[in-house]
PDB file of C-alpha atoms in Angstrom:
ATOM      1  CA  MET A   7      -0.096  -0.246  -0.131  1.00 38.00           C
ATOM      2  CA  THR A   8       1.270   3.303  -0.880  1.00 38.00           C
ATOM      3  CA  THR A   9       2.156   5.573   2.065  1.00 39.00           C
ATOM      4  CA  PRO A  10      -0.012   9.027   1.568  1.00 39.00           C
ATOM      5  CA  PRO A  11       2.210  12.006   0.474  1.00 41.00           C
ATOM      6  CA  ASN A  12       3.905  14.189   3.403  1.00 42.00           C
ATOM      7  CA  PRO A  13       1.805  17.336   3.705  1.00 37.00           C
ATOM      8  CA  GLN A  14       4.852  19.346   4.192  1.00 39.00           C
ATOM      9  CA  GLN A  15       6.516  17.726   1.032  1.00 42.00           C
ATOM     10  CA  PRO A  16       3.207  17.370  -1.260  1.00 41.00           C
ATOM     11  CA  ASN A  17       5.600  17.010  -4.276  1.00 42.00           C
ATOM     12  CA  VAL A  18       7.911  14.099  -3.082  1.00 42.00           C
ATOM     13  CA  ALA A  19       7.655  10.416  -4.279  1.00 42.00           C
ATOM     14  CA  ARG A  20       9.471   7.260  -2.842  1.00 43.00           C
ATOM     15  CA  PRO A  21      11.997   5.658  -5.034  1.00 41.00           C
ATOM     16  CA  GLY A  22      10.462   2.979  -7.355  1.00 39.00           C
ATOM     17  CA  GLU A  23       6.756   4.140  -6.711  1.00 42.00           C
ATOM     18  CA  ALA A  24       4.368   5.854  -8.497  1.00 42.00           C
ATOM     19  CA  TRP A  25       2.644   9.056  -7.263  1.00 43.00           C
ATOM     20  CA  PRO A  26      -0.546   8.445  -5.188  1.00 43.00           C
ATOM     21  CA  SER A  27      -3.922   8.845  -6.706  1.00 41.00           C
ATOM     22  CA  GLY A  28      -4.921  12.483  -6.065  1.00 45.00           C
ATOM     23  CA  SER A  29      -1.359  13.866  -5.801  1.00 55.00           C
ATOM     24  CA  PRO A  30      -0.190  14.230  -9.515  1.00 84.00           C
ATOM     25  CA  ASP A  31       3.482  14.150 -10.417  1.00 92.00           C
ATOM     26  CA  PRO A  32       4.855  17.476 -10.472  1.00 92.00           C
ATOM     27  CA  LEU A  33       6.443  17.523 -13.845  1.00 95.00           C
ATOM     28  CA  VAL A  34       5.403  14.538 -15.813  1.00 94.00           C
ATOM     29  CA  THR A  35       2.038  15.273 -17.288  1.00 91.00           C
ATOM     30  CA  ARG A  36      -0.474  14.901 -20.543  1.00 88.00           C
ATOM     31  CA  GLY A  37      -2.301  17.206 -22.249  1.00 89.00           C
ATOM     32  CA  VAL A  38      -2.187  20.730 -22.953  1.00 90.00           C
ATOM     33  CA  ALA A  39      -3.812  22.113 -19.761  1.00 91.00           C
ATOM     34  CA  GLY A  40      -1.538  19.689 -17.380  1.00 92.00           C
ATOM     35  CA  TRP A  41       1.545  20.970 -19.877  1.00 93.00           C
ATOM     36  CA  PHE A  42       0.512  24.937 -18.743  1.00 92.00           C
ATOM     37  CA  ASP A  43      -0.011  23.796 -15.045  1.00 93.00           C
ATOM     38  CA  ARG A  44       3.468  22.226 -15.141  1.00 95.00           C
ATOM     39  CA  VAL A  45       5.158  24.944 -16.624  1.00 93.00           C
ATOM     40  CA  GLY A  46       3.504  27.450 -13.949  1.00 93.00           C
ATOM     41  CA  ASP A  47       4.918  25.038 -11.438  1.00 95.00           C
ATOM     42  CA  VAL A  48       8.340  24.730 -12.281  1.00 96.00           C
ATOM     43  CA  LEU A  49       8.692  29.023 -12.826  1.00 95.00           C
ATOM     44  CA  ARG A  50       7.298  28.859  -8.896  1.00 95.00           C
ATOM     45  CA  ARG A  51       9.846  26.771  -8.224  1.00 94.00           C
ATOM     46  CA  THR A  52      13.194  27.523  -9.951  1.00 96.00           C
ATOM     47  CA  TRP A  53      12.680  31.012 -11.313  1.00 95.00           C
ATOM     48  CA  ALA A  54      15.033  32.787  -8.925  1.00 96.00           C
ATOM     49  CA  PRO A  55      18.330  30.114  -9.403  1.00 97.00           C
ATOM     50  CA  LEU A  56      17.135  29.427 -13.412  1.00 97.00           C
ATOM     51  CA  ALA A  57      17.530  33.586 -13.520  1.00 96.00           C
ATOM     52  CA  GLY A  58      20.604  33.889 -11.647  1.00 96.00           C
ATOM     53  CA  LEU A  59      21.952  30.889 -13.667  1.00 97.00           C
ATOM     54  CA  TYR A  60      20.975  32.293 -16.918  1.00 96.00           C
ATOM     55  CA  LEU A  61      22.020  35.990 -15.840  1.00 94.00           C
ATOM     56  CA  GLY A  62      25.553  34.560 -15.633  1.00 95.00           C
ATOM     57  CA  ALA A  63      25.687  32.788 -18.506  1.00 95.00           C
ATOM     58  CA  LEU A  64      24.374  35.685 -20.763  1.00 93.00           C
ATOM     59  CA  ALA A  65      27.072  37.668 -18.864  1.00 91.00           C
ATOM     60  CA  VAL A  66      29.968  35.935 -19.906  1.00 93.00           C
ATOM     61  CA  VAL A  67      28.801  35.709 -23.297  1.00 90.00           C
ATOM     62  CA  THR A  68      27.880  39.426 -23.330  1.00 87.00           C
ATOM     63  CA  LEU A  69      31.475  40.372 -22.255  1.00 89.00           C
ATOM     64  CA  VAL A  70      32.798  38.149 -24.514  1.00 89.00           C
ATOM     65  CA  THR A  71      31.050  39.632 -27.541  1.00 84.00           C
ATOM     66  CA  VAL A  72      32.170  43.227 -26.289  1.00 82.00           C
ATOM     67  CA  VAL A  73      35.506  42.531 -26.030  1.00 84.00           C
ATOM     68  CA  ALA A  74      35.653  40.575 -29.467  1.00 83.00           C
ATOM     69  CA  GLY A  75      33.650  43.594 -31.208  1.00 77.00           C
ATOM     70  CA  LEU A  76      36.446  45.809 -29.447  1.00 80.00           C
ATOM     71  CA  VAL A  77      39.291  43.560 -30.997  1.00 77.00           C
ATOM     72  CA  ALA A  78      37.834  43.616 -34.323  1.00 71.00           C
ATOM     73  CA  GLY A  79      36.907  47.055 -34.454  1.00 65.00           C
ATOM     74  CA  GLY A  80      40.551  48.111 -33.833  1.00 54.00           C
ATOM     75  CA  THR A  81      42.356  46.155 -35.979  1.00 48.00           C
ATOM     76  CA  GLY A  82      42.893  49.165 -38.476  1.00 44.00           C
ATOM     77  CA  PRO A  83      41.609  52.234 -40.153  1.00 42.00           C
ATOM     78  CA  GLY A  84      40.090  50.079 -42.604  1.00 41.00           C
ATOM     79  CA  MET A  85      37.614  48.563 -40.418  1.00 42.00           C
ATOM     80  CA  GLY A  86      34.790  50.554 -41.213  1.00 42.00           C
ATOM     81  CA  TYR A  87      31.583  50.811 -43.712  1.00 36.00           C
ATOM     82  CA  ASP A  88      32.403  53.324 -46.686  1.00 42.00           C
ATOM     83  CA  ALA A  89      29.213  54.306 -48.162  1.00 40.00           C
ATOM     84  CA  SER A  90      30.320  55.220 -51.237  1.00 41.00           C
ATOM     85  CA  GLY A  91      31.913  51.212 -51.798  1.00 42.00           C
ATOM     86  CA  GLY A  92      31.145  49.138 -48.899  1.00 40.00           C
ATOM     87  CA  MET A  93      34.213  48.104 -46.627  1.00 40.00           C
ATOM     88  CA  THR A  94      37.301  50.482 -47.281  1.00 40.00           C
ATOM     89  CA  ARG A  95      40.317  49.556 -49.210  1.00 41.00           C
ATOM     90  CA  GLU A  96      42.420  49.774 -46.356  1.00 46.00           C
ATOM     91  CA  LEU A  97      40.895  46.271 -45.058  1.00 46.00           C
ATOM     92  CA  GLY A  98      43.200  44.034 -45.860  1.00 49.00           C
ATOM     93  CA  THR A  99      43.374  39.670 -45.685  1.00 52.00           C
ATOM     94  CA  THR A 100      45.208  40.393 -42.444  1.00 53.00           C
ATOM     95  CA  SER A 101      42.342  42.302 -40.662  1.00 74.00           C
ATOM     96  CA  ILE A 102      39.692  39.679 -42.663  1.00 78.00           C
ATOM     97  CA  GLY A 103      41.788  36.797 -41.000  1.00 76.00           C
ATOM     98  CA  LEU A 104      41.465  38.755 -37.512  1.00 77.00           C
ATOM     99  CA  VAL A 105      37.649  39.088 -37.459  1.00 78.00           C
ATOM    100  CA  LEU A 106      37.017  35.544 -38.783  1.00 82.00           C
ATOM    101  CA  LEU A 107      39.470  34.369 -35.830  1.00 84.00           C
ATOM    102  CA  VAL A 108      37.638  36.853 -33.131  1.00 82.00           C
ATOM    103  CA  GLU A 109      34.139  35.382 -34.225  1.00 85.00           C
ATOM    104  CA  LEU A 110      35.248  31.823 -34.048  1.00 88.00           C
ATOM    105  CA  LEU A 111      36.561  32.559 -30.668  1.00 88.00           C
ATOM    106  CA  VAL A 112      33.581  34.205 -29.541  1.00 89.00           C
ATOM    107  CA  ILE A 113      31.682  30.788 -30.638  1.00 90.00           C
ATOM    108  CA  ALA A 114      34.468  28.359 -29.118  1.00 92.00           C
ATOM    109  CA  VAL A 115      33.388  30.548 -25.881  1.00 92.00           C
ATOM    110  CA  SER A 116      29.573  31.105 -25.786  1.00 93.00           C
ATOM    111  CA  VAL A 117      28.681  27.354 -27.002  1.00 94.00           C
ATOM    112  CA  PRO A 118      30.085  25.716 -23.977  1.00 96.00           C
ATOM    113  CA  VAL A 119      28.680  28.225 -21.591  1.00 96.00           C
ATOM    114  CA  LEU A 120      25.133  28.151 -22.993  1.00 96.00           C
ATOM    115  CA  LEU A 121      25.087  24.478 -23.138  1.00 97.00           C
ATOM    116  CA  THR A 122      26.351  24.198 -19.524  1.00 97.00           C
ATOM    117  CA  ALA A 123      23.529  26.945 -18.403  1.00 98.00           C
ATOM    118  CA  ALA A 124      21.180  24.570 -20.323  1.00 97.00           C
ATOM    119  CA  GLY A 125      22.290  21.670 -19.043  1.00 97.00           C
ATOM    120  CA  ALA A 126      22.199  22.903 -15.241  1.00 98.00           C
ATOM    121  CA  SER A 127      18.855  24.501 -15.931  1.00 98.00           C
ATOM    122  CA  PHE A 128      17.389  20.803 -16.126  1.00 98.00           C
ATOM    123  CA  HIS A 129      19.288  19.509 -13.284  1.00 98.00           C
ATOM    124  CA  LEU A 130      17.789  22.049 -11.079  1.00 97.00           C
ATOM    125  CA  VAL A 131      14.096  21.505 -12.292  1.00 98.00           C
ATOM    126  CA  LEU A 132      14.452  17.963 -11.540  1.00 98.00           C
ATOM    127  CA  GLN A 133      16.121  18.064  -8.326  1.00 97.00           C
ATOM    128  CA  ARG A 134      13.128  20.783  -7.313  1.00 96.00           C
ATOM    129  CA  ALA A 135      10.335  18.729  -8.459  1.00 96.00           C
ATOM    130  CA  ALA A 136      11.411  15.674  -7.060  1.00 95.00           C
ATOM    131  CA  GLY A 137      11.729  17.528  -3.535  1.00 93.00           C
ATOM    132  CA  ARG A 138      15.514  17.703  -3.359  1.00 94.00           C
ATOM    133  CA  GLU A 139      17.863  20.106  -2.713  1.00 91.00           C
ATOM    134  CA  ALA A 140      19.102  22.039  -5.408  1.00 92.00           C
ATOM    135  CA  THR A 141      21.889  24.653  -5.612  1.00 95.00           C
ATOM    136  CA  VAL A 142      22.941  26.725  -8.805  1.00 96.00           C
ATOM    137  CA  ALA A 143      26.619  25.685  -7.919  1.00 96.00           C
ATOM    138  CA  ALA A 144      25.816  22.011  -7.815  1.00 96.00           C
ATOM    139  CA  ALA A 145      24.096  22.051 -11.033  1.00 97.00           C
ATOM    140  CA  VAL A 146      26.618  23.812 -12.993  1.00 97.00           C
ATOM    141  CA  ARG A 147      29.285  21.221 -11.354  1.00 97.00           C
ATOM    142  CA  PHE A 148      26.614  18.495 -12.799  1.00 97.00           C
ATOM    143  CA  ALA A 149      26.630  20.323 -16.366  1.00 98.00           C
ATOM    144  CA  TRP A 150      30.427  20.517 -16.775  1.00 97.00           C
ATOM    145  CA  ARG A 151      30.695  16.488 -15.678  1.00 97.00           C
ATOM    146  CA  ARG A 152      28.361  15.773 -18.816  1.00 97.00           C
ATOM    147  CA  LEU A 153      29.263  18.843 -21.091  1.00 97.00           C
ATOM    148  CA  PRO A 154      31.934  17.000 -23.336  1.00 96.00           C
ATOM    149  CA  SER A 155      29.891  14.105 -24.248  1.00 95.00           C
ATOM    150  CA  ALA A 156      26.913  16.725 -24.940  1.00 96.00           C
ATOM    151  CA  LEU A 157      29.028  18.941 -27.045  1.00 95.00           C
ATOM    152  CA  LEU A 158      30.068  15.554 -29.201  1.00 95.00           C
ATOM    153  CA  TRP A 159      26.322  15.509 -30.223  1.00 95.00           C
ATOM    154  CA  ALA A 160      25.056  19.236 -29.730  1.00 95.00           C
ATOM    155  CA  VAL A 161      27.580  20.580 -32.485  1.00 93.00           C
ATOM    156  CA  PRO A 162      26.654  18.109 -35.381  1.00 94.00           C
ATOM    157  CA  ALA A 163      22.930  18.680 -34.180  1.00 94.00           C
ATOM    158  CA  ALA A 164      23.238  22.636 -34.852  1.00 92.00           C
ATOM    159  CA  LEU A 165      24.887  22.041 -38.235  1.00 92.00           C
ATOM    160  CA  LEU A 166      22.293  20.058 -39.061  1.00 92.00           C
ATOM    161  CA  LEU A 167      19.752  22.241 -38.179  1.00 90.00           C
ATOM    162  CA  VAL A 168      21.438  25.415 -39.813  1.00 88.00           C
ATOM    163  CA  ALA A 169      21.831  23.128 -42.836  1.00 90.00           C
ATOM    164  CA  GLY A 170      18.264  22.305 -42.800  1.00 87.00           C
ATOM    165  CA  LEU A 171      17.210  26.071 -42.350  1.00 84.00           C
ATOM    166  CA  LEU A 172      19.818  26.993 -45.366  1.00 86.00           C
ATOM    167  CA  VAL A 173      18.223  24.472 -48.409  1.00 81.00           C
ATOM    168  CA  LEU A 174      14.546  24.659 -47.273  1.00 77.00           C
ATOM    169  CA  VAL A 175      12.362  26.031 -44.571  1.00 80.00           C
ATOM    170  CA  LEU A 176      10.521  23.218 -43.783  1.00 83.00           C
ATOM    171  CA  PRO A 177      13.293  20.601 -43.327  1.00 85.00           C
ATOM    172  CA  GLY A 178      14.457  23.104 -40.964  1.00 87.00           C
ATOM    173  CA  ILE A 179      10.971  23.314 -39.057  1.00 88.00           C
ATOM    174  CA  TYR A 180      11.058  19.659 -38.965  1.00 92.00           C
ATOM    175  CA  LEU A 181      14.719  19.458 -37.936  1.00 92.00           C
ATOM    176  CA  ALA A 182      13.906  21.997 -35.130  1.00 90.00           C
ATOM    177  CA  VAL A 183      11.033  19.846 -33.580  1.00 92.00           C
ATOM    178  CA  ALA A 184      12.778  16.814 -33.943  1.00 93.00           C
ATOM    179  CA  LEU A 185      15.758  18.129 -32.213  1.00 94.00           C
ATOM    180  CA  SER A 186      13.861  19.871 -29.273  1.00 93.00           C
ATOM    181  CA  PRO A 187      14.399  17.319 -26.555  1.00 95.00           C
ATOM    182  CA  LEU A 188      18.371  17.512 -27.315  1.00 96.00           C
ATOM    183  CA  VAL A 189      19.239  18.937 -23.877  1.00 97.00           C
ATOM    184  CA  GLY A 190      17.241  16.568 -22.070  1.00 97.00           C
ATOM    185  CA  VAL A 191      18.571  13.566 -23.756  1.00 97.00           C
ATOM    186  CA  LEU A 192      22.160  14.507 -24.023  1.00 97.00           C
ATOM    187  CA  PHE A 193      22.232  15.853 -20.049  1.00 98.00           C
ATOM    188  CA  VAL A 194      19.626  13.367 -18.286  1.00 97.00           C
ATOM    189  CA  GLU A 195      20.069  10.504 -20.158  1.00 96.00           C
ATOM    190  CA  ARG A 196      23.729  11.019 -21.791  1.00 96.00           C
ATOM    191  CA  GLY A 197      22.167   9.985 -25.117  1.00 95.00           C
ATOM    192  CA  THR A 198      22.758  10.286 -28.806  1.00 95.00           C
ATOM    193  CA  LEU A 199      21.448  12.146 -31.685  1.00 94.00           C
ATOM    194  CA  GLY A 200      19.633   8.784 -32.664  1.00 95.00           C
ATOM    195  CA  ARG A 201      17.923   8.718 -28.905  1.00 97.00           C
ATOM    196  CA  VAL A 202      16.479  12.381 -29.707  1.00 97.00           C
ATOM    197  CA  PHE A 203      15.033  11.350 -32.834  1.00 96.00           C
ATOM    198  CA  ALA A 204      13.411   8.500 -31.450  1.00 96.00           C
ATOM    199  CA  LEU A 205      12.321  10.271 -28.299  1.00 96.00           C
ATOM    200  CA  SER A 206      10.779  13.187 -30.453  1.00 95.00           C
ATOM    201  CA  HIS A 207       8.930  10.897 -33.135  1.00 93.00           C
ATOM    202  CA  GLN A 208       7.452   8.157 -30.703  1.00 88.00           C
ATOM    203  CA  SER A 209       4.629  11.195 -29.920  1.00 90.00           C
ATOM    204  CA  PHE A 210       5.481  13.670 -32.657  1.00 92.00           C
ATOM    205  CA  GLY A 211       1.996  15.158 -32.291  1.00 91.00           C
ATOM    206  CA  THR A 212       2.946  16.219 -28.744  1.00 90.00           C
ATOM    207  CA  THR A 213       6.395  17.526 -29.741  1.00 91.00           C
ATOM    208  CA  LEU A 214       4.749  19.586 -32.676  1.00 93.00           C
ATOM    209  CA  GLY A 215       2.395  21.088 -30.550  1.00 92.00           C
ATOM    210  CA  ARG A 216       4.715  21.992 -27.482  1.00 91.00           C
ATOM    211  CA  CYS A 217       7.384  23.160 -29.749  1.00 91.00           C
ATOM    212  CA  ALA A 218       4.347  25.486 -31.661  1.00 90.00           C
ATOM    213  CA  LEU A 219       4.012  26.870 -28.299  1.00 85.00           C
ATOM    214  CA  LEU A 220       7.708  27.506 -27.790  1.00 81.00           C
ATOM    215  CA  GLY A 221       7.614  28.994 -30.944  1.00 80.00           C
ATOM    216  CA  VAL A 222       5.300  31.839 -30.049  1.00 81.00           C
ATOM    217  CA  VAL A 223       7.561  32.439 -26.805  1.00 70.00           C
ATOM    218  CA  ASN A 224      10.702  32.672 -28.843  1.00 69.00           C
ATOM    219  CA  LEU A 225       8.907  34.966 -31.677  1.00 75.00           C
ATOM    220  CA  VAL A 226       8.263  37.421 -28.500  1.00 71.00           C
ATOM    221  CA  ALA A 227      11.782  37.132 -27.222  1.00 64.00           C
ATOM    222  CA  LEU A 228      12.775  37.880 -30.859  1.00 64.00           C
ATOM    223  CA  ILE A 229      10.455  40.813 -31.226  1.00 73.00           C
ATOM    224  CA  VAL A 230      10.576  42.500 -27.747  1.00 67.00           C
ATOM    225  CA  PRO A 231      14.387  43.462 -27.966  1.00 62.00           C
ATOM    226  CA  PHE A 232      13.503  45.330 -31.062  1.00 67.00           C
ATOM    227  CA  ILE A 233      10.610  47.277 -29.446  1.00 71.00           C
ATOM    228  CA  VAL A 234      12.681  48.233 -26.323  1.00 64.00           C
ATOM    229  CA  LEU A 235      15.961  49.527 -28.076  1.00 62.00           C
ATOM    230  CA  GLY A 236      13.652  51.445 -30.639  1.00 67.00           C
ATOM    231  CA  VAL A 237      11.496  52.982 -27.565  1.00 64.00           C
ATOM    232  CA  ALA A 238      14.786  53.726 -25.855  1.00 60.00           C
ATOM    233  CA  ASN A 239      16.415  55.112 -29.328  1.00 62.00           C
ATOM    234  CA  VAL A 240      19.561  53.081 -28.661  1.00 58.00           C
ATOM    235  CA  GLY A 241      21.593  51.772 -31.718  1.00 55.00           C
ATOM    236  CA  SER A 242      22.118  48.210 -31.748  1.00 54.00           C
ATOM    237  CA  GLY A 243      25.708  48.132 -31.488  1.00 55.00           C
ATOM    238  CA  SER A 244      26.399  50.342 -28.276  1.00 60.00           C
ATOM    239  CA  PHE A 245      26.981  48.674 -24.958  1.00 65.00           C
ATOM    240  CA  LEU A 246      23.552  49.738 -23.762  1.00 68.00           C
ATOM    241  CA  ALA A 247      21.814  47.787 -26.417  1.00 67.00           C
ATOM    242  CA  THR A 248      23.797  44.946 -25.561  1.00 68.00           C
ATOM    243  CA  ALA A 249      22.765  45.172 -21.742  1.00 70.00           C
ATOM    244  CA  LEU A 250      19.132  45.744 -22.795  1.00 71.00           C
ATOM    245  CA  SER A 251      19.241  42.898 -24.923  1.00 72.00           C
ATOM    246  CA  LEU A 252      20.531  40.712 -22.125  1.00 74.00           C
ATOM    247  CA  VAL A 253      17.739  42.059 -19.799  1.00 74.00           C
ATOM    248  CA  VAL A 254      15.061  41.214 -22.147  1.00 75.00           C
ATOM    249  CA  THR A 255      16.798  37.736 -23.148  1.00 82.00           C
ATOM    250  CA  LEU A 256      16.665  36.542 -19.748  1.00 88.00           C
ATOM    251  CA  PRO A 257      13.084  35.947 -19.107  1.00 86.00           C
ATOM    252  CA  SER A 258      12.835  34.005 -22.184  1.00 85.00           C
ATOM    253  CA  CYS A 259      15.788  31.562 -21.336  1.00 90.00           C
ATOM    254  CA  VAL A 260      13.912  30.869 -18.053  1.00 93.00           C
ATOM    255  CA  LEU A 261      10.685  30.161 -19.244  1.00 90.00           C
ATOM    256  CA  TRP A 262      12.307  28.072 -22.386  1.00 91.00           C
ATOM    257  CA  THR A 263      13.682  26.080 -19.615  1.00 94.00           C
ATOM    258  CA  ALA A 264      10.240  25.492 -17.824  1.00 94.00           C
ATOM    259  CA  ALA A 265       8.706  24.394 -21.109  1.00 93.00           C
ATOM    260  CA  SER A 266      11.173  22.305 -22.455  1.00 94.00           C
ATOM    261  CA  SER A 267      11.753  20.643 -19.350  1.00 96.00           C
ATOM    262  CA  VAL A 268       7.959  19.708 -18.927  1.00 96.00           C
ATOM    263  CA  THR A 269       8.101  18.905 -22.663  1.00 95.00           C
ATOM    264  CA  TYR A 270      10.830  16.395 -22.164  1.00 96.00           C
ATOM    265  CA  ALA A 271       9.373  14.656 -19.174  1.00 96.00           C
ATOM    266  CA  GLU A 272       6.078  14.474 -21.030  1.00 95.00           C
ATOM    267  CA  LEU A 273       7.634  12.662 -23.811  1.00 96.00           C
ATOM    268  CA  ARG A 274       9.466  10.233 -21.068  1.00 96.00           C
ATOM    269  CA  GLY A 275       6.014   9.512 -19.528  1.00 94.00           C
ATOM    270  CA  ILE A 276       4.241   8.710 -22.958  1.00 94.00           C
ATOM    271  CA  GLU A 277       7.095   6.433 -23.862  1.00 93.00           C
ATOM    272  CA  ARG A 278       7.207   4.625 -20.335  1.00 93.00           C
ATOM    273  CA  PRO A 279       3.608   5.009 -18.898  1.00 92.00           C
ATOM    274  CA  GLY A 280       4.457   5.350 -14.860  1.00 91.00           C
ATOM    275  CA  THR A 281       7.671   7.238 -15.297  1.00 93.00           C
ATOM    276  CA  THR A 282       7.910   9.445 -12.541  1.00 95.00           C
ATOM    277  CA  VAL A 283       9.972  13.075 -11.781  1.00 96.00           C
ATOM    278  CA  TYR A 284      11.684  10.813  -8.807  1.00 95.00           C
ATOM    279  CA  ALA A 285      12.850   8.345 -11.520  1.00 96.00           C
ATOM    280  CA  LEU A 286      13.988  11.295 -14.057  1.00 97.00           C
ATOM    281  CA  ALA A 287      16.300  12.827 -11.069  1.00 96.00           C
ATOM    282  CA  ASP A 288      17.644   9.698 -10.494  1.00 96.00           C
ATOM    283  CA  GLU A 289      19.374   9.573 -13.946  1.00 96.00           C
ATOM    284  CA  LEU A 290      21.250  12.507 -12.845  1.00 95.00           C
ATOM    285  CA  ARG A 291      23.440  10.528 -10.663  1.00 89.00           C
TER     286      ARG A 291
END
């Protein structure tokens, strides 16, 4: 017989047990209504640590981008735009090579930082949903441990997505949906790209529907910065513009984590009925 849940810890299940009747799993759900409820629950439980985590990651990326812009902009008097003929004639191959090198360095720093933040965010969500203590420091350490294997599959996944978008729009959209469980599979399961496709396709309609909801969020996240910058009358290349972009991007990152983690948990529950958040959290060990 299943022991009734502790009223002081209503969202904690025992190892190996299903959630008691009348006490729904705080992460694994079915249906759009349940999805919205769980996303709201995740935000209430973890918005503060998620905001701190992404603030740190975005600050690092912003700092690297600003420094890279200063370095690239200081490569010589030719680094500018001439209205009469495009780039000035003084811009030689050395300057072009330096700019490309700087851009590659920005990518080399930004991708691991953002991927670490994404993996750590899933750790925070799963652990807190299971009623366990979770800190940003512990989540980052977890993500760092699994980062090498995650990068091994995340980089080709990103290249595949870019290639799909460049070839045709529809293949790109399909790949965006099919690859949506990427972070959960890479960091929770230590899975491969094959596993990502398998999980998204075992209930592709659910995956597509949740991605459509996420797409609306991302669209808003893309539009809001331009509105804010336009109202503030700030140039897109200024430091203030970069700082404002960071501020408006932060909430969308937190919301993305909440929605993506609930979608991942829902797909795992569809794949294996009876899956609980406790079982998912155990996979983080």
